[in-house]
Amino acid sequence: MLSRTIISSASACKQSAQLRKYVVPALSSRIDPIHSQGHNSKRINTINNSIHPNPTNFNTKKHHFSSAVAETAEETPSVANTSTSTPFIPSPERKYEFFQNVEITSDGIAIIKFDNPSKKVNTISFKLKDEAEALWANEIHSDLNIKGVVFTSGKPDGFIAGADIFDIQSLEKKEDVIPLIESATKFFHHLKSKGVPLVCAINGPALGGGLEWALWCDYRICTDSPKTKLGLPEVKLGLLPGFGGTQNLHKLVGLQKAMDMMLTGKDIRPAQAKRMGLVDLVVAPQSLEQVAMDTAKGLANGSIKKSVGKKKKSLQDKLVEGTSLGRHFMWKTINDMVQKNTNGKYPAPFAIIDAVKYGLEHPSGDAKFQFERESFAKLAATTESDALIGIFDGMTRMKKHEYGKLAHPVEKVAVMGAGLMGAGIAQVSAEKGFQVLLKDRDDAAISRGQSYITGNWQKKVKRKRMSNYKYNTNSANVVGLTDDMANWKKHFGSADMIIEAVFEDLDLKRKIIAQCEAVTPDHCVFATNTSAIPIADIAQGSTRPELIVGMHYFSPVPSMPLLEVIPHSGTADVAKAAALEVGTKQGKTCIEVKDVPGFYVNRCLGPFLIEVSALVEDGVKLEALDKAMKNFGMPVGPVTLADEVGIDVTHKVASFLSQADLGVRMTGGDVSLMENMIKKGWLGKKSGQGFYTYDGKKKTINSEVQSYISEFAKRDLGLKEHDIQDRIVSRFVNEAAKCLEDEIISDPVVGDIGLVFGTGFAPFTGGPFRYIDTYGADKYVGMMHNLADKYGPQFEPCQLLQDYAASGKKFHG
């Protein structure tokens, strides 16, 4: 058996950063063995760590900071990458490319609707800004009959998804963005100079530049639609809000909540937005436009007062934000926690802090906006922003495939096995609207699986992340079945996909395939959730081998964002398409990889694990190993990681890959380090003793472990931190490049996404291939040759890396 994932684990990080999914996804977890059929609540408790260390979540009550990212990877991007492919030709029916024709009511209220019909979502671009200037000049500014303006959207479920990142990417010199942003800021001031009330009516996402537009208005109304969310997520792309967000937000919601929003990039839902003063009214979607028009009219005639944001501050808020001592304490706390959670690797949060502070010190005039836009340009030129935007673009690309439209769209999914993996798969499937059949051998097994699912949903309801209605709908989507139920075959007779999640036993998997093929329709795709057994071997003996595909989930499934889709050589396109579409709908970022031992993510982790044991042999202390990799940018060190995963499971990973086809790349270390620990019963955190000794939340290295490690060490090379990092990371990076060379992955984007979302590979680097581009392939290959001369052929760079070093090519143009 292989571990479902070897990645950053929560308690390991001991940082308050919490990772949820980025437009993106979620990235880290407590890890359990492959097909754990039990449900130990302590083992499966997850504390998410940051993929994009959006560094603080400033809780004014406890001064607690945590990172947050968007809830679901498949949701509308907060910053879109779009470009116009065909020129727009105006006509009387459609005067504008980015707006519907202006409507003016009999009361003199102008209704301006954002709507680019060629795009699914509205985005803010400089081209839109230019058109908005023309619209305002031609139809609004000089018309004395207009008494108020309502900004809203012509899209049924979206206001503005954010700024068009293509504008930034297209600039060779990032400082050229400064005058462009300046012209946008001047336009917003020009809007307000007309002296009529500006009302923003929001239904659906208002993110990034979309929310910044709303902040310039006098009154904000949003709907109670579950699709409505407001936020400034620029920090996730290594940027800051550039259209006045750092200056305007805190005036409405207060400094602490504003910093929380901008430093985490978190989404704010309607009810919370109303409570904190971000919006003034929350209404039903059907009422939005009429209420907005009535509000604009009321603001114009004085019957409604202009918004002042949060009307009443608590005593604590007054003391923290309203006194010099309180502000000093607040800024120190924020800075300390940002530094702790980002380790100084991400410049954007610090720039956000500086921009807000500068504005407070220079409250009048344009200086504060100038400081903001200049800071934006500096951030846009950083390698960190380029890397994070690369991840965003990669995630967006992974949502698409080229295998054609499914003749039988997947609506009903049958999950075989109600253990931790199967229950998790059933949960994410039901949440996304699939009809789910969850089958196991008996009532006890099904009961454990359903208890796990309902327990997770009940926690969401308690935390107000799920409504009671959604809880009931999700619950109704799951039907439990057992072997002794006579009707299970009838249920399976209408299944579109089977996802098998049983133990790593080849005969058992083949037996289940035969059972399912006998009762499922001919179009039904069979997906096997394995991390060790070749998909081709599982497909042998099948009557429909072309419909068998691997879907390698990572544990715990509800928290982990990555899914490896593994076709064997005979898998049909329809099966690949079904797996990718189901995975994407489940909220996963899917990568397609070749059917080889370890697939991609675990294959890259093999040499990494071996090198850790080699470093122990060379006298590196356990704490030094963890510290070195944390300082490199990994969310958790390798020693803590092994304890969290389980020493037994980690040993199986290393042993399996040592016997696979990696050859010399799996040499240099000694896996008996963990083998002997297993004999001693030191299985990691789950047993209370691994490399570390665990006492509640406290972990230490006891004298017995120190003695054992000292005996294992063969020498003490006195290695520096950068030596440790070079040795571990180069093994990781070289294997990723070898996977590209051997066509295990199709391109560098897949490789970057896989390791960032599957292992927590330092997100600010953008992944192993962007890391090489930044470092320089020639320089990196030279470093690896030096390591090979010192330590052996396991460090020899693969041919692809050597070719790129010789040619000067980059993996990302």
mmCIF file of C-alpha atoms in Angstrom, residues 158-307:
data_model
loop_
_atom_site.group_PDB
_atom_site.id
_atom_site.type_symbol
_atom_site.label_atom_id
_atom_site.label_comp_id
_atom_site.label_asym_id
_atom_site.label_seq_id
_atom_site.Cartn_x
_atom_site.Cartn_y
_atom_site.Cartn_z
ATOM 1 C CA GLY A 158 -22.538 37.345 -11.254
ATOM 2 C CA PHE A 159 -21.601 40.965 -10.623
ATOM 3 C CA ILE A 160 -17.872 41.291 -11.358
ATOM 4 C CA ALA A 161 -15.484 38.377 -10.831
ATOM 5 C CA GLY A 162 -12.410 40.583 -10.483
ATOM 6 C CA ALA A 163 -9.782 42.299 -12.565
ATOM 7 C CA ASP A 164 -8.586 40.852 -15.855
ATOM 8 C CA ILE A 165 -5.112 39.591 -15.047
ATOM 9 C CA PHE A 166 -4.322 39.563 -18.768
ATOM 10 C CA ASP A 167 -3.886 43.344 -18.534
ATOM 11 C CA ILE A 168 -1.003 42.855 -16.146
ATOM 12 C CA GLN A 169 0.521 39.859 -17.879
ATOM 13 C CA SER A 170 0.598 41.692 -21.202
ATOM 14 C CA LEU A 171 2.794 44.492 -19.847
ATOM 15 C CA GLU A 172 6.478 43.852 -20.407
ATOM 16 C CA LYS A 173 7.362 46.596 -17.934
ATOM 17 C CA LYS A 174 5.127 46.338 -14.920
ATOM 18 C CA GLU A 175 5.670 49.979 -13.977
ATOM 19 C CA ASP A 176 3.623 50.818 -17.063
ATOM 20 C CA VAL A 177 0.567 49.803 -15.041
ATOM 21 C CA ILE A 178 0.941 52.872 -12.801
ATOM 22 C CA PRO A 179 -0.534 55.459 -15.204
ATOM 23 C CA LEU A 180 -3.256 52.999 -16.183
ATOM 24 C CA ILE A 181 -4.341 52.572 -12.581
ATOM 25 C CA GLU A 182 -4.019 56.325 -12.030
ATOM 26 C CA SER A 183 -6.447 56.990 -14.868
ATOM 27 C CA ALA A 184 -8.884 54.504 -13.311
ATOM 28 C CA THR A 185 -8.648 56.250 -9.934
ATOM 29 C CA LYS A 186 -9.270 59.608 -11.590
ATOM 30 C CA PHE A 187 -12.320 58.123 -13.286
ATOM 31 C CA PHE A 188 -13.762 56.984 -9.959
ATOM 32 C CA HIS A 189 -13.261 60.500 -8.570
ATOM 33 C CA HIS A 190 -14.917 61.843 -11.712
ATOM 34 C CA LEU A 191 -17.958 59.632 -11.089
ATOM 35 C CA LYS A 192 -18.396 61.092 -7.648
ATOM 36 C CA SER A 193 -17.905 64.653 -8.892
ATOM 37 C CA LYS A 194 -21.326 64.604 -10.567
ATOM 38 C CA GLY A 195 -22.797 64.849 -7.107
ATOM 39 C CA VAL A 196 -25.567 62.281 -7.513
ATOM 40 C CA PRO A 197 -25.910 59.149 -5.393
ATOM 41 C CA LEU A 198 -24.143 56.065 -6.733
ATOM 42 C CA VAL A 199 -25.728 52.751 -5.752
ATOM 43 C CA CYS A 200 -24.117 49.363 -6.365
ATOM 44 C CA ALA A 201 -26.506 46.406 -6.737
ATOM 45 C CA ILE A 202 -24.690 43.079 -6.373
ATOM 46 C CA ASN A 203 -25.908 39.591 -7.205
ATOM 47 C CA GLY A 204 -23.270 36.880 -7.325
ATOM 48 C CA PRO A 205 -19.519 37.362 -6.861
ATOM 49 C CA ALA A 206 -18.165 40.895 -6.350
ATOM 50 C CA LEU A 207 -14.470 40.197 -6.028
ATOM 51 C CA GLY A 208 -11.263 42.142 -6.441
ATOM 52 C CA GLY A 209 -11.821 45.082 -8.770
ATOM 53 C CA GLY A 210 -15.548 44.356 -8.678
ATOM 54 C CA LEU A 211 -15.747 45.046 -4.947
ATOM 55 C CA GLU A 212 -13.412 48.023 -5.310
ATOM 56 C CA TRP A 213 -15.867 49.553 -7.798
ATOM 57 C CA ALA A 214 -18.619 49.044 -5.226
ATOM 58 C CA LEU A 215 -16.515 50.696 -2.522
ATOM 59 C CA TRP A 216 -16.470 53.935 -4.528
ATOM 60 C CA CYS A 217 -20.276 54.014 -4.463
ATOM 61 C CA ASP A 218 -22.434 55.684 -1.827
ATOM 62 C CA TYR A 219 -24.573 52.650 -1.073
ATOM 63 C CA ARG A 220 -24.187 48.919 -1.555
ATOM 64 C CA ILE A 221 -26.989 46.366 -1.809
ATOM 65 C CA CYS A 222 -26.423 42.640 -2.309
ATOM 66 C CA THR A 223 -28.674 39.635 -2.640
ATOM 67 C CA ASP A 224 -28.972 36.698 -0.298
ATOM 68 C CA SER A 225 -28.156 34.298 -3.133
ATOM 69 C CA PRO A 226 -25.731 31.523 -2.142
ATOM 70 C CA LYS A 227 -23.616 32.640 -5.100
ATOM 71 C CA THR A 228 -23.169 36.144 -3.697
ATOM 72 C CA LYS A 229 -19.818 36.749 -2.073
ATOM 73 C CA LEU A 230 -17.611 39.773 -1.648
ATOM 74 C CA GLY A 231 -13.856 39.900 -1.219
ATOM 75 C CA LEU A 232 -10.473 41.301 -2.130
ATOM 76 C CA PRO A 233 -8.438 38.172 -2.995
ATOM 77 C CA GLU A 234 -5.494 39.898 -4.681
ATOM 78 C CA VAL A 235 -3.075 38.667 -2.002
ATOM 79 C CA LYS A 236 -3.549 35.152 -3.359
ATOM 80 C CA LEU A 237 -1.883 36.290 -6.574
ATOM 81 C CA GLY A 238 0.902 38.133 -4.799
ATOM 82 C CA LEU A 239 -0.758 41.517 -5.404
ATOM 83 C CA LEU A 240 -2.725 44.132 -3.479
ATOM 84 C CA PRO A 241 -6.044 45.839 -4.270
ATOM 85 C CA GLY A 242 -5.051 48.505 -6.788
ATOM 86 C CA PHE A 243 -8.233 50.519 -7.396
ATOM 87 C CA GLY A 244 -8.400 52.164 -3.971
ATOM 88 C CA GLY A 245 -9.264 49.062 -1.947
ATOM 89 C CA THR A 246 -6.524 49.546 0.635
ATOM 90 C CA GLN A 247 -7.818 53.072 1.285
ATOM 91 C CA ASN A 248 -11.585 52.689 1.029
ATOM 92 C CA LEU A 249 -12.379 49.379 2.716
ATOM 93 C CA HIS A 250 -11.443 50.216 6.298
ATOM 94 C CA LYS A 251 -13.623 53.318 6.257
ATOM 95 C CA LEU A 252 -16.635 51.031 6.008
ATOM 96 C CA VAL A 253 -15.734 47.986 8.085
ATOM 97 C CA GLY A 254 -12.986 49.177 10.413
ATOM 98 C CA LEU A 255 -9.267 48.524 10.326
ATOM 99 C CA GLN A 256 -9.245 45.069 11.868
ATOM 100 C CA LYS A 257 -11.885 43.577 9.595
ATOM 101 C CA ALA A 258 -10.391 45.317 6.561
ATOM 102 C CA MET A 259 -6.965 43.848 7.275
ATOM 103 C CA ASP A 260 -8.543 40.445 7.819
ATOM 104 C CA MET A 261 -10.243 40.629 4.417
ATOM 105 C CA MET A 262 -7.224 41.857 2.485
ATOM 106 C CA LEU A 263 -4.560 39.730 4.157
ATOM 107 C CA THR A 264 -6.518 36.502 3.803
ATOM 108 C CA GLY A 265 -8.404 37.183 0.586
ATOM 109 C CA LYS A 266 -11.394 35.548 2.266
ATOM 110 C CA ASP A 267 -14.925 35.660 0.893
ATOM 111 C CA ILE A 268 -17.601 37.520 2.818
ATOM 112 C CA ARG A 269 -21.153 36.191 2.546
ATOM 113 C CA PRO A 270 -24.205 38.483 2.500
ATOM 114 C CA ALA A 271 -25.311 38.246 6.136
ATOM 115 C CA GLN A 272 -21.789 38.858 7.406
ATOM 116 C CA ALA A 273 -21.297 41.676 4.905
ATOM 117 C CA LYS A 274 -24.370 43.409 6.330
ATOM 118 C CA ARG A 275 -23.258 42.955 9.937
ATOM 119 C CA MET A 276 -19.799 44.364 9.302
ATOM 120 C CA GLY A 277 -21.019 47.350 7.254
ATOM 121 C CA LEU A 278 -19.659 46.198 3.916
ATOM 122 C CA VAL A 279 -23.156 46.381 2.421
ATOM 123 C CA ASP A 280 -26.156 48.389 3.554
ATOM 124 C CA LEU A 281 -28.966 46.058 2.532
ATOM 125 C CA VAL A 282 -29.447 42.368 1.746
ATOM 126 C CA VAL A 283 -32.434 41.541 -0.441
ATOM 127 C CA ALA A 284 -33.813 38.693 -2.533
ATOM 128 C CA PRO A 285 -32.375 38.480 -6.059
ATOM 129 C CA GLN A 286 -35.819 39.192 -7.541
ATOM 130 C CA SER A 287 -36.011 42.500 -5.661
ATOM 131 C CA LEU A 288 -32.485 43.740 -6.229
ATOM 132 C CA GLU A 289 -32.949 46.100 -9.156
ATOM 133 C CA GLN A 290 -36.155 47.660 -7.875
ATOM 134 C CA VAL A 291 -34.753 48.177 -4.379
ATOM 135 C CA ALA A 292 -31.606 49.710 -5.871
ATOM 136 C CA MET A 293 -33.641 52.153 -7.955
ATOM 137 C CA ASP A 294 -35.803 53.080 -4.952
ATOM 138 C CA THR A 295 -32.678 53.555 -2.851
ATOM 139 C CA ALA A 296 -31.053 55.822 -5.422
ATOM 140 C CA LYS A 297 -34.244 57.868 -5.532
ATOM 141 C CA GLY A 298 -34.368 58.030 -1.719
ATOM 142 C CA LEU A 299 -30.738 59.107 -1.502
ATOM 143 C CA ALA A 300 -31.398 61.794 -4.082
ATOM 144 C CA ASN A 301 -34.431 63.283 -2.286
ATOM 145 C CA GLY A 302 -32.943 62.864 1.175
ATOM 146 C CA SER A 303 -35.363 60.247 2.506
ATOM 147 C CA ILE A 304 -32.467 57.768 2.782
ATOM 148 C CA LYS A 305 -29.120 58.677 4.312
ATOM 149 C CA LYS A 306 -25.811 57.826 2.669
ATOM 150 C CA SER A 307 -23.945 54.796 3.904
#
